[in-house]
Amino acid sequence: MAMTEAQVVLRSKSDIDFEFVAKNDHIIASYLTTSSSKIPGGSYLYSINGHQLHGSSSASLLKDVNQTIESEKSYPLTLVFKSELDVKVRKKMNFPVSNKFLGEFPPLSEKEWDEYKSLAKSWVQPLIDASNSDEGFDYVCTRENVEIYQGHDPHKKIQMVRGKTKVKCSKDEMRAFMISPTTDSFRRLFHMIDAHFQDGILVHKCPKDYKHPEVPFYSIKWAVMGVRSSPFWLRDVCWLEYGDILKDENGEEFGFGVASSIERPTECPTMEEYKLVRADVMVSGYLFRPVPNAPDYMEITYVVQADPKGWLPAWAVNMFAWQQALNVARIRHNAEGIHQAKEKMADHTRNGAAVQGVLVPHGQSYAIDIDSPEGSSILSFGFCTEDHDIGFYVTKLNSDISWSESTRYSADKSPISGQVKLSKKCHQIIFDNTYSWFTAKQVYYWFSVSS
């Protein structure tokens, strides 16, 4: 049977002469009088204002649709009905996603990177302007020591949000913390600073042989955002990111990371079959500067403008958008956590190894691949936690060797350090929190491998 489509435009609530009912996992329009019906029998509601409906159940969808049509702010509304159920095969998104979930692709050409570099550099001044000027912004509140502002541009559907705070850390610590040149570091960073981050993959990077934390650094990343327990579909986004340290007109250094959505249909196609809605991140990012007369502090400004797409009305998105500014509080918490962890582990012989942080969820473990040379080598390591104990071990060690079995350490009270001889090429450091039913653990660690 060929699919037919019907469109109904509602200018206001007075245009409604039907009610919605849930039937067979879809939303059906039931007309109050058969003579007024404009929709073929058996049709289901497919989209509102061009956005396909999505939800975990027809009951939750029905509730959200009714809330939308009841609000005068939602109008005008364009409803599209289809007469044949969408039979597209749905796939389950499993977390964590495989590093090869998007497939393997050749690196970008030099010409492609030149075009992307030029594009990314064009975003820097708008980021600076949004960070420094109060024009076009309204003060919302101060929460968790973050000053929060929201834009009020009548020409923009989704308003910009800005958060500003001070962080006790150095410029080099902030740079090392904010640049994520691998899929692993990308996941660690975003799990710590974005409450809605579910998973992600670093798709491309430039330079290819990048050495952390040098700048400039360019990357293309893909991420899944949202709340898995929510009735709404998760969002995914593909963006270009650029991090660097420059000087302003007064010769003062400032660091930044700026990003915006791009289309990479080969590597990052839209994935409705996984119940993912492709979101749009407009020019967003962070900017950090030294605080005058406070050499131990950096001022961090976070600017974000993101359209989650889907069929949620813009007014509802803007109502809660200011909460995104609290990501800068998470940035502060984790940057200062690394700074404090360095002090706690000051007696460790790190030999230049960076201190990094990771949030290990309850009931899970976190693995770090150790790239050791062929033959014997020495793994040196250290770690501490903010609160609570954490399990720790190194894989593929003989059972009679220390650190070979998961052991819980009170690393919040006393930092742990050690060395172990590696005889194989593929070892892993494991932070084990599988025994904890309710508590995630914030861990700070370092490691190095020597011959």
Short mmCIF file of C-alpha atoms in Angstrom, two decimals:
data_model
loop_
_atom_site.label_atom_id
_atom_site.label_comp_id
_atom_site.label_asym_id
_atom_site.label_seq_id
_atom_site.Cartn_x
_atom_site.Cartn_y
_atom_site.Cartn_z
CA MET A 1 0.00 0.00 0.00
CA ALA A 2 1.41 3.42 -0.95
CA MET A 3 1.94 5.81 1.90
CA THR A 4 -0.28 8.88 1.83
CA GLU A 5 0.35 12.04 3.77
CA ALA A 6 -1.97 14.69 5.13
CA GLN A 7 -1.01 18.08 6.54
CA VAL A 8 -3.03 20.12 9.01
CA VAL A 9 -2.09 23.70 9.93
CA LEU A 10 -3.35 25.01 13.26
CA ARG A 11 -3.22 28.78 13.77
CA SER A 12 -4.53 28.63 17.32
CA LYS A 13 -6.25 26.30 19.78
CA SER A 14 -9.61 27.29 18.33
CA ASP A 15 -8.72 25.40 15.12
CA ILE A 16 -8.69 22.08 16.95
CA ASP A 17 -11.77 19.98 16.24
CA PHE A 18 -10.28 16.62 17.22
CA GLU A 19 -8.58 14.92 20.11
CA PHE A 20 -5.51 12.73 20.20
CA VAL A 21 -5.61 9.14 21.42
CA ALA A 22 -2.86 6.55 21.81
CA LYS A 23 -3.30 3.43 19.71
CA ASN A 24 -0.85 0.68 18.73
CA ASP A 25 2.18 2.68 19.94
CA HIS A 26 1.18 5.69 17.83
CA ILE A 27 -0.85 8.88 18.21
CA ILE A 28 -4.13 8.96 16.28
CA ALA A 29 -6.40 11.98 15.70
CA SER A 30 -10.01 11.25 16.59
CA TYR A 31 -12.36 13.85 15.09
CA LEU A 32 -15.28 15.05 17.15
CA THR A 33 -17.54 14.95 14.07
CA THR A 34 -16.93 12.77 11.01
CA SER A 35 -17.95 15.60 8.66
CA SER A 36 -14.99 17.73 9.75
CA SER A 37 -12.33 15.07 9.23
CA LYS A 38 -9.41 16.21 7.07
CA ILE A 39 -7.24 13.17 7.83
CA PRO A 40 -7.62 9.74 6.20
CA GLY A 41 -8.80 7.05 8.58
CA GLY A 42 -6.03 5.02 10.18
CA SER A 43 -3.47 7.82 9.87
CA TYR A 44 -1.03 8.48 12.67
CA LEU A 45 0.69 11.69 13.77
CA TYR A 46 4.14 11.66 12.18
CA SER A 47 5.61 15.10 12.90
CA ILE A 48 4.98 18.51 14.45
CA ASN A 49 6.49 21.57 12.76
CA GLY A 50 8.72 19.35 10.65
CA HIS A 51 10.10 17.37 13.58
CA GLN A 52 9.38 13.65 13.75
CA LEU A 53 7.75 12.46 16.96
CA HIS A 54 9.79 10.24 19.21
CA GLY A 55 9.38 8.83 22.68
CA SER A 56 9.68 5.67 24.72
CA SER A 57 5.93 4.94 24.72
CA SER A 58 2.71 6.15 23.14
CA ALA A 59 1.50 7.24 26.59
CA SER A 60 4.45 9.59 27.11
CA LEU A 61 4.12 10.84 23.53
CA LEU A 62 0.43 11.55 24.03
CA LYS A 63 1.15 13.54 27.17
CA ASP A 64 3.83 15.63 25.45
CA VAL A 65 1.71 16.24 22.34
CA ASN A 66 -1.26 17.38 24.43
CA GLN A 67 0.97 19.74 26.43
CA THR A 68 2.23 21.22 23.17
CA ILE A 69 -1.20 21.89 21.67
CA GLU A 70 -2.49 23.28 24.98
CA SER A 71 0.19 25.99 25.06
CA GLU A 72 -0.61 29.15 23.12
CA LYS A 73 3.13 29.74 22.73
CA SER A 74 3.38 26.70 20.46
CA TYR A 75 1.31 28.11 17.61
CA PRO A 76 1.21 28.04 14.66
CA LEU A 77 1.54 24.25 14.41
CA THR A 78 1.90 22.14 11.29
CA LEU A 79 0.88 18.53 11.87
CA VAL A 80 1.77 15.82 9.38
CA PHE A 81 -0.13 12.54 9.40
CA LYS A 82 0.81 9.37 7.53
CA SER A 83 -1.46 6.51 6.61
CA GLU A 84 1.10 3.72 6.81
CA LEU A 85 3.13 2.94 9.89
CA ASP A 86 6.83 3.61 9.72
CA VAL A 87 8.35 0.16 9.26
CA LYS A 88 11.98 1.28 9.32
CA VAL A 89 13.98 -1.23 11.31
CA ARG A 90 15.00 0.09 14.71
CA LYS A 91 18.36 -0.77 16.22
CA LYS A 92 19.40 -0.67 19.85
CA MET A 93 22.14 1.73 20.87
CA ASN A 94 24.42 -0.04 23.35
CA PHE A 95 26.71 1.88 25.71
CA PRO A 96 29.60 2.28 25.76
CA VAL A 97 29.72 2.39 21.98
CA SER A 98 32.55 0.62 20.24
CA ASN A 99 35.45 2.77 19.08
CA LYS A 100 34.67 1.38 15.61
CA PHE A 101 30.95 2.15 15.78
CA LEU A 102 31.22 4.75 13.01
CA GLY A 103 33.55 2.57 10.95
CA GLU A 104 37.08 3.26 9.76
CA PHE A 105 37.80 6.07 7.32
CA PRO A 106 40.94 7.48 5.70
CA PRO A 107 42.35 10.66 7.24
CA LEU A 108 41.27 13.99 5.81
CA SER A 109 43.39 15.53 3.08
CA GLU A 110 45.53 18.60 3.68
CA LYS A 111 43.11 20.61 1.54
CA GLU A 112 40.14 19.50 3.65
CA TRP A 113 41.94 20.44 6.85
CA ASP A 114 42.89 23.84 5.42
CA GLU A 115 39.21 24.52 4.75
CA TYR A 116 38.21 23.38 8.22
CA LYS A 117 40.97 25.42 9.86
CA SER A 118 39.79 28.55 8.06
CA LEU A 119 36.21 27.85 9.11
CA ALA A 120 37.14 27.23 12.75
CA LYS A 121 39.27 30.38 12.95
CA SER A 122 36.26 32.42 11.78
CA TRP A 123 34.43 31.35 14.96
CA VAL A 124 37.01 32.75 17.38
CA GLN A 125 35.98 36.42 17.28
CA PRO A 126 32.26 35.66 17.78
CA LEU A 127 33.24 33.54 20.80
CA ILE A 128 35.35 36.40 22.20
CA ASP A 129 32.55 38.91 21.61
CA ALA A 130 29.99 36.70 23.35
CA SER A 131 32.41 36.15 26.25
CA ASN A 132 33.27 39.80 26.85
CA SER A 133 30.16 41.83 26.06
CA ASP A 134 26.95 42.06 28.09
CA GLU A 135 25.09 43.53 25.12
CA GLY A 136 22.27 41.22 24.13
CA PHE A 137 22.43 39.25 27.40
CA ASP A 138 20.23 39.26 30.49
CA TYR A 139 21.54 38.26 33.90
CA VAL A 140 19.75 35.10 35.08
CA CYS A 141 21.31 34.13 38.41
CA THR A 142 24.49 33.12 40.21
CA ARG A 143 24.58 29.45 41.09
CA GLU A 144 27.50 27.32 42.28
CA ASN A 145 29.67 30.46 41.99
CA VAL A 146 28.83 30.74 38.29
CA GLU A 147 27.40 33.98 36.90
CA ILE A 148 24.77 32.93 34.35
CA TYR A 149 23.47 35.07 31.48
CA GLN A 150 21.05 34.34 28.64
CA GLY A 151 20.68 36.09 25.31
CA HIS A 152 17.51 37.88 24.22
CA ASP A 153 17.98 38.28 20.47
CA PRO A 154 14.46 38.30 18.94
CA HIS A 155 15.88 37.11 15.61
CA LYS A 156 17.24 33.89 17.11
CA LYS A 157 15.06 30.86 17.75
CA ILE A 158 17.44 29.37 20.34
CA GLN A 159 19.14 31.84 22.68
CA MET A 160 22.81 31.85 23.64
CA VAL A 161 23.78 31.02 27.23
CA ARG A 162 26.91 32.16 29.07
CA GLY A 163 28.48 31.09 32.35
CA LYS A 164 31.52 32.66 34.02
CA THR A 165 33.57 31.63 37.05
CA LYS A 166 37.11 31.62 38.49
CA VAL A 167 39.24 28.48 38.75
CA LYS A 168 42.31 27.87 40.86
CA CYS A 169 44.73 26.45 38.30
CA SER A 170 47.49 27.49 35.93
CA LYS A 171 47.22 28.23 32.22
CA ASP A 172 49.10 25.04 31.39
CA GLU A 173 46.84 22.96 33.65
CA MET A 174 43.75 24.40 32.00
CA ARG A 175 45.12 23.81 28.51
CA ALA A 176 46.06 20.21 29.30
CA PHE A 177 42.69 19.62 30.91
CA MET A 178 40.52 21.01 28.12
CA ILE A 179 42.18 19.50 25.01
CA SER A 180 41.14 15.90 24.32
CA PRO A 181 43.17 14.40 21.45
CA THR A 182 41.94 10.79 21.75
CA THR A 183 38.58 9.08 22.05
CA ASP A 184 39.51 8.00 25.57
CA SER A 185 40.43 11.51 26.75
CA PHE A 186 37.36 12.94 25.00
CA ARG A 187 35.10 10.54 26.89
CA ARG A 188 36.84 11.19 30.21
CA LEU A 189 36.56 14.95 29.83
CA PHE A 190 32.92 15.08 28.78
CA HIS A 191 31.74 12.54 31.34
CA MET A 192 33.17 14.90 33.96
CA ILE A 193 31.93 18.24 32.61
CA ASP A 194 28.63 17.52 30.81
CA ALA A 195 25.83 15.81 32.71
CA HIS A 196 24.07 14.86 29.45
CA PHE A 197 27.06 13.28 27.70
CA GLN A 198 26.49 9.57 27.07
CA ASP A 199 29.36 8.61 24.78
CA GLY A 200 31.44 9.87 21.90
CA ILE A 201 34.18 9.20 19.39
CA LEU A 202 37.05 11.31 18.08
CA VAL A 203 36.63 10.95 14.31
CA HIS A 204 39.55 13.00 12.93
CA LYS A 205 42.36 15.10 14.41
CA CYS A 206 45.00 17.53 13.17
CA PRO A 207 47.92 17.38 13.42
CA LYS A 208 47.82 13.62 12.99
CA ASP A 209 50.93 13.13 15.17
CA TYR A 210 49.67 15.57 17.82
CA LYS A 211 51.53 15.66 21.15
CA HIS A 212 49.42 16.70 24.12
CA PRO A 213 49.05 19.51 25.21
CA GLU A 214 50.54 21.46 22.29
CA VAL A 215 48.38 23.94 20.37
CA PRO A 216 46.80 24.57 17.96
CA PHE A 217 44.70 21.42 17.85
CA TYR A 218 41.77 20.66 15.54
CA SER A 219 39.40 17.72 15.72
CA ILE A 220 36.08 16.39 14.47
CA LYS A 221 34.03 14.65 17.14
CA TRP A 222 30.72 12.80 17.40
CA ALA A 223 28.75 12.44 20.61
CA VAL A 224 25.46 11.13 21.98
CA MET A 225 23.74 13.42 24.49
CA GLY A 226 20.64 13.18 26.63
CA VAL A 227 19.17 11.18 29.50
CA ARG A 228 18.70 7.49 28.83
CA SER A 229 15.81 7.20 31.28
CA SER A 230 13.95 10.05 29.54
CA PRO A 231 10.96 9.32 27.29
CA PHE A 232 12.60 11.49 24.61
CA TRP A 233 15.03 10.19 22.05
CA LEU A 234 18.70 10.86 22.67
CA ARG A 235 20.48 13.48 20.57
CA ASP A 236 23.65 13.06 18.59
CA VAL A 237 25.88 15.78 17.21
CA CYS A 238 28.92 16.01 14.94
CA TRP A 239 31.15 19.03 15.44
CA LEU A 240 34.44 20.64 14.46
CA GLU A 241 36.57 21.81 17.40
CA TYR A 242 39.57 24.15 17.56
CA GLY A 243 41.76 24.80 20.61
CA ASP A 244 44.58 27.33 20.82
CA ILE A 245 46.32 30.04 22.86
CA LEU A 246 46.50 33.52 21.31
CA LYS A 247 47.22 37.10 22.39
CA ASP A 248 44.68 39.91 22.60
CA GLU A 249 45.16 43.53 21.50
CA ASN A 250 46.98 44.24 24.78
CA GLY A 251 49.44 41.40 24.29
CA GLU A 252 47.81 39.28 27.01
CA GLU A 253 47.50 35.55 26.38
CA PHE A 254 44.14 33.80 26.43
CA GLY A 255 43.23 30.22 25.70
CA PHE A 256 40.07 28.91 24.11
CA GLY A 257 38.25 26.00 22.59
CA VAL A 258 35.55 26.74 20.03
CA ALA A 259 33.20 24.35 18.24
CA SER A 260 30.22 24.23 15.93
CA SER A 261 28.25 21.54 14.14
CA ILE A 262 29.36 20.36 10.72
CA GLU A 263 28.06 17.73 8.35
CA ARG A 264 30.13 14.61 7.75
CA PRO A 265 27.54 12.28 6.18
CA THR A 266 30.12 9.61 5.37
CA GLU A 267 31.45 9.18 8.90
CA CYS A 268 28.51 10.60 10.88
CA PRO A 269 25.22 10.04 9.05
CA THR A 270 21.94 10.74 10.82
CA MET A 271 20.84 7.66 12.74
CA GLU A 272 17.08 7.66 13.27
CA GLU A 273 17.21 3.85 13.30
CA TYR A 274 19.00 4.14 16.66
CA LYS A 275 16.39 6.65 17.87
CA LEU A 276 18.88 9.51 17.67
CA VAL A 277 17.85 13.05 16.75
CA ARG A 278 20.64 15.09 15.13
CA ALA A 279 21.12 18.23 17.23
CA ASP A 280 22.75 21.45 16.07
CA VAL A 281 25.49 23.19 18.07
CA MET A 282 26.03 26.75 16.93
CA VAL A 283 29.28 28.59 17.70
CA SER A 284 30.02 27.56 21.29
CA GLY A 285 33.05 27.06 23.49
CA TYR A 286 35.12 28.27 26.40
CA LEU A 287 37.69 31.01 26.93
CA PHE A 288 40.18 31.25 29.79
CA ARG A 289 42.34 34.17 30.92
CA PRO A 290 44.57 34.88 33.93
CA VAL A 291 42.80 36.80 36.69
CA PRO A 292 44.54 40.17 37.29
CA ASN A 293 46.35 40.32 40.63
CA ALA A 294 45.53 36.65 41.29
CA PRO A 295 48.27 34.60 39.59
CA ASP A 296 46.92 31.26 40.83
CA TYR A 297 43.51 31.75 39.21
CA MET A 298 42.05 31.64 35.71
CA GLU A 299 38.74 33.18 34.66
CA ILE A 300 36.72 30.68 32.62
CA THR A 301 33.83 31.76 30.40
CA TYR A 302 31.64 29.13 28.77
CA VAL A 303 29.31 30.07 25.90
CA VAL A 304 26.83 27.65 24.36
CA GLN A 305 24.02 27.85 21.83
CA ALA A 306 22.54 24.47 20.99
CA ASP A 307 19.30 23.47 19.29
CA PRO A 308 18.25 19.96 20.38
CA LYS A 309 15.94 19.79 17.35
CA GLY A 310 13.07 17.35 17.56
CA TRP A 311 9.60 18.78 18.00
CA LEU A 312 10.03 20.53 21.35
CA PRO A 313 8.98 24.19 20.99
CA ALA A 314 11.75 26.80 21.15
CA TRP A 315 10.24 28.52 24.19
CA ALA A 316 10.52 25.27 26.18
CA VAL A 317 14.15 24.79 25.10
CA ASN A 318 15.04 28.37 26.08
CA MET A 319 13.29 28.03 29.42
CA PHE A 320 15.83 25.46 30.63
CA ALA A 321 18.83 26.34 28.44
CA TRP A 322 20.49 28.48 31.14
CA GLN A 323 21.27 25.30 33.10
CA GLN A 324 23.86 24.41 30.46
CA ALA A 325 26.01 27.22 31.87
CA LEU A 326 26.59 25.06 34.94
CA ASN A 327 28.99 22.98 32.84
CA VAL A 328 31.54 25.64 33.73
CA ALA A 329 31.08 24.71 37.41
CA ARG A 330 31.97 21.13 36.48
CA ILE A 331 34.99 22.41 34.56
CA ARG A 332 36.07 24.32 37.67
CA HIS A 333 35.49 21.35 39.95
CA ASN A 334 37.57 18.98 37.84
CA ALA A 335 40.34 21.44 36.95
CA GLU A 336 40.76 22.29 40.62
CA GLY A 337 40.54 18.58 41.43
CA ILE A 338 43.55 17.89 39.21
CA HIS A 339 45.40 20.82 40.80
CA GLN A 340 44.68 19.48 44.30
CA ALA A 341 45.56 15.92 43.27
CA LYS A 342 49.00 17.12 42.16
CA GLU A 343 49.51 18.57 45.62
CA LYS A 344 48.30 15.37 47.31
CA MET A 345 50.67 13.30 45.16
CA ALA A 346 53.57 15.78 45.37
CA ASP A 347 55.92 13.10 46.73
CA HIS A 348 55.28 10.81 43.73
CA THR A 349 58.08 10.65 41.16
CA ARG A 350 55.98 11.34 38.07
CA ASN A 351 58.86 12.25 35.74
CA GLY A 352 56.63 14.67 33.87
CA ALA A 353 53.63 12.33 33.57
CA ALA A 354 50.36 14.28 33.49
CA VAL A 355 47.78 13.94 36.25
CA GLN A 356 44.41 13.11 34.73
CA GLY A 357 40.94 12.65 36.13
CA VAL A 358 38.15 10.19 35.47
CA LEU A 359 34.71 9.66 36.97
CA VAL A 360 34.12 5.91 37.37
CA PRO A 361 30.34 5.25 37.48
CA HIS A 362 28.83 2.98 40.12
CA GLY A 363 28.83 -0.67 39.12
CA GLN A 364 31.45 -0.11 36.41
CA SER A 365 35.20 -0.12 35.91
CA TYR A 366 37.53 2.07 33.88
CA ALA A 367 40.37 0.62 31.79
CA ILE A 368 43.50 2.40 30.57
CA ASP A 369 45.47 0.73 27.78
CA ILE A 370 49.21 0.61 28.44
CA ASP A 371 51.36 0.96 25.35
CA SER A 372 54.49 -0.85 26.49
CA PRO A 373 57.43 -1.73 24.24
CA GLU A 374 58.29 -5.30 23.33
CA GLY A 375 60.15 -7.11 26.07
CA SER A 376 60.33 -6.00 29.68
CA SER A 377 59.44 -2.49 30.82
CA ILE A 378 58.54 -0.74 34.06
CA LEU A 379 55.10 0.75 34.72
CA SER A 380 55.11 3.52 37.33
CA PHE A 381 51.78 4.86 38.57
CA GLY A 382 49.95 6.77 41.25
CA PHE A 383 46.36 7.67 42.07
CA CYS A 384 44.06 9.24 44.63
CA THR A 385 40.32 9.79 44.96
CA GLU A 386 38.17 12.68 46.14
CA ASP A 387 36.06 10.50 48.40
CA HIS A 388 35.64 6.79 49.06
CA ASP A 389 37.86 3.89 48.13
CA ILE A 390 38.48 2.44 44.66
CA GLY A 391 39.56 -0.96 43.36
CA PHE A 392 42.79 -1.13 41.36
CA TYR A 393 44.83 -3.70 39.46
CA VAL A 394 46.96 -4.25 36.36
CA THR A 395 45.89 -6.92 33.88
CA LYS A 396 47.98 -9.83 32.54
CA LEU A 397 50.35 -9.97 35.49
CA ASN A 398 51.30 -13.27 37.07
CA SER A 399 49.08 -13.96 40.07
CA ASP A 400 52.01 -13.90 42.49
CA ILE A 401 52.91 -10.32 41.53
CA SER A 402 51.63 -7.34 43.51
CA TRP A 403 48.88 -5.31 41.80
CA SER A 404 47.69 -8.38 39.83
CA GLU A 405 44.28 -8.69 41.55
CA SER A 406 41.60 -6.11 42.21
CA THR A 407 42.14 -4.63 45.66
CA ARG A 408 40.22 -1.78 47.25
CA TYR A 409 42.38 1.14 48.39
CA SER A 410 41.37 4.07 50.61
CA ALA A 411 43.01 6.45 48.16
CA ASP A 412 40.97 9.37 49.48
CA LYS A 413 42.90 9.17 52.75
CA SER A 414 46.34 8.29 51.39
CA PRO A 415 47.44 8.46 47.73
CA ILE A 416 48.69 5.19 46.26
CA SER A 417 51.82 4.75 44.13
CA GLY A 418 53.84 1.84 42.86
CA GLN A 419 55.84 0.16 40.14
CA VAL A 420 55.49 -3.15 38.37
CA LYS A 421 57.46 -4.96 35.69
CA LEU A 422 55.55 -5.59 32.46
CA SER A 423 56.44 -8.59 30.34
CA LYS A 424 53.69 -8.37 27.72
CA LYS A 425 52.74 -5.67 25.23
CA CYS A 426 49.02 -5.30 25.99
CA HIS A 427 48.41 -4.54 29.66
CA GLN A 428 45.66 -2.39 31.18
CA ILE A 429 45.31 -0.37 34.35
CA ILE A 430 41.87 -0.99 35.84
CA PHE A 431 40.03 1.24 38.29
CA ASP A 432 37.35 -1.08 39.63
CA ASN A 433 34.07 0.30 40.99
CA THR A 434 31.92 -2.72 40.13
CA TYR A 435 31.32 -3.42 43.82
CA SER A 436 29.60 -0.06 44.41
CA TRP A 437 25.85 -0.08 43.85
CA PHE A 438 25.21 3.64 44.23
CA THR A 439 28.40 5.72 44.33
CA ALA A 440 30.48 7.00 41.41
CA LYS A 441 34.15 7.61 42.23
CA GLN A 442 36.24 10.58 41.08
CA VAL A 443 39.78 9.30 40.51
CA TYR A 444 42.92 11.26 39.67
CA TYR A 445 45.87 9.30 38.34
CA TRP A 446 49.18 9.36 36.48
CA PHE A 447 51.33 6.68 34.91
CA SER A 448 54.48 6.29 32.82
CA VAL A 449 56.27 3.43 31.10
CA SER A 450 60.05 3.16 30.88
CA SER A 451 62.37 0.54 29.45
#
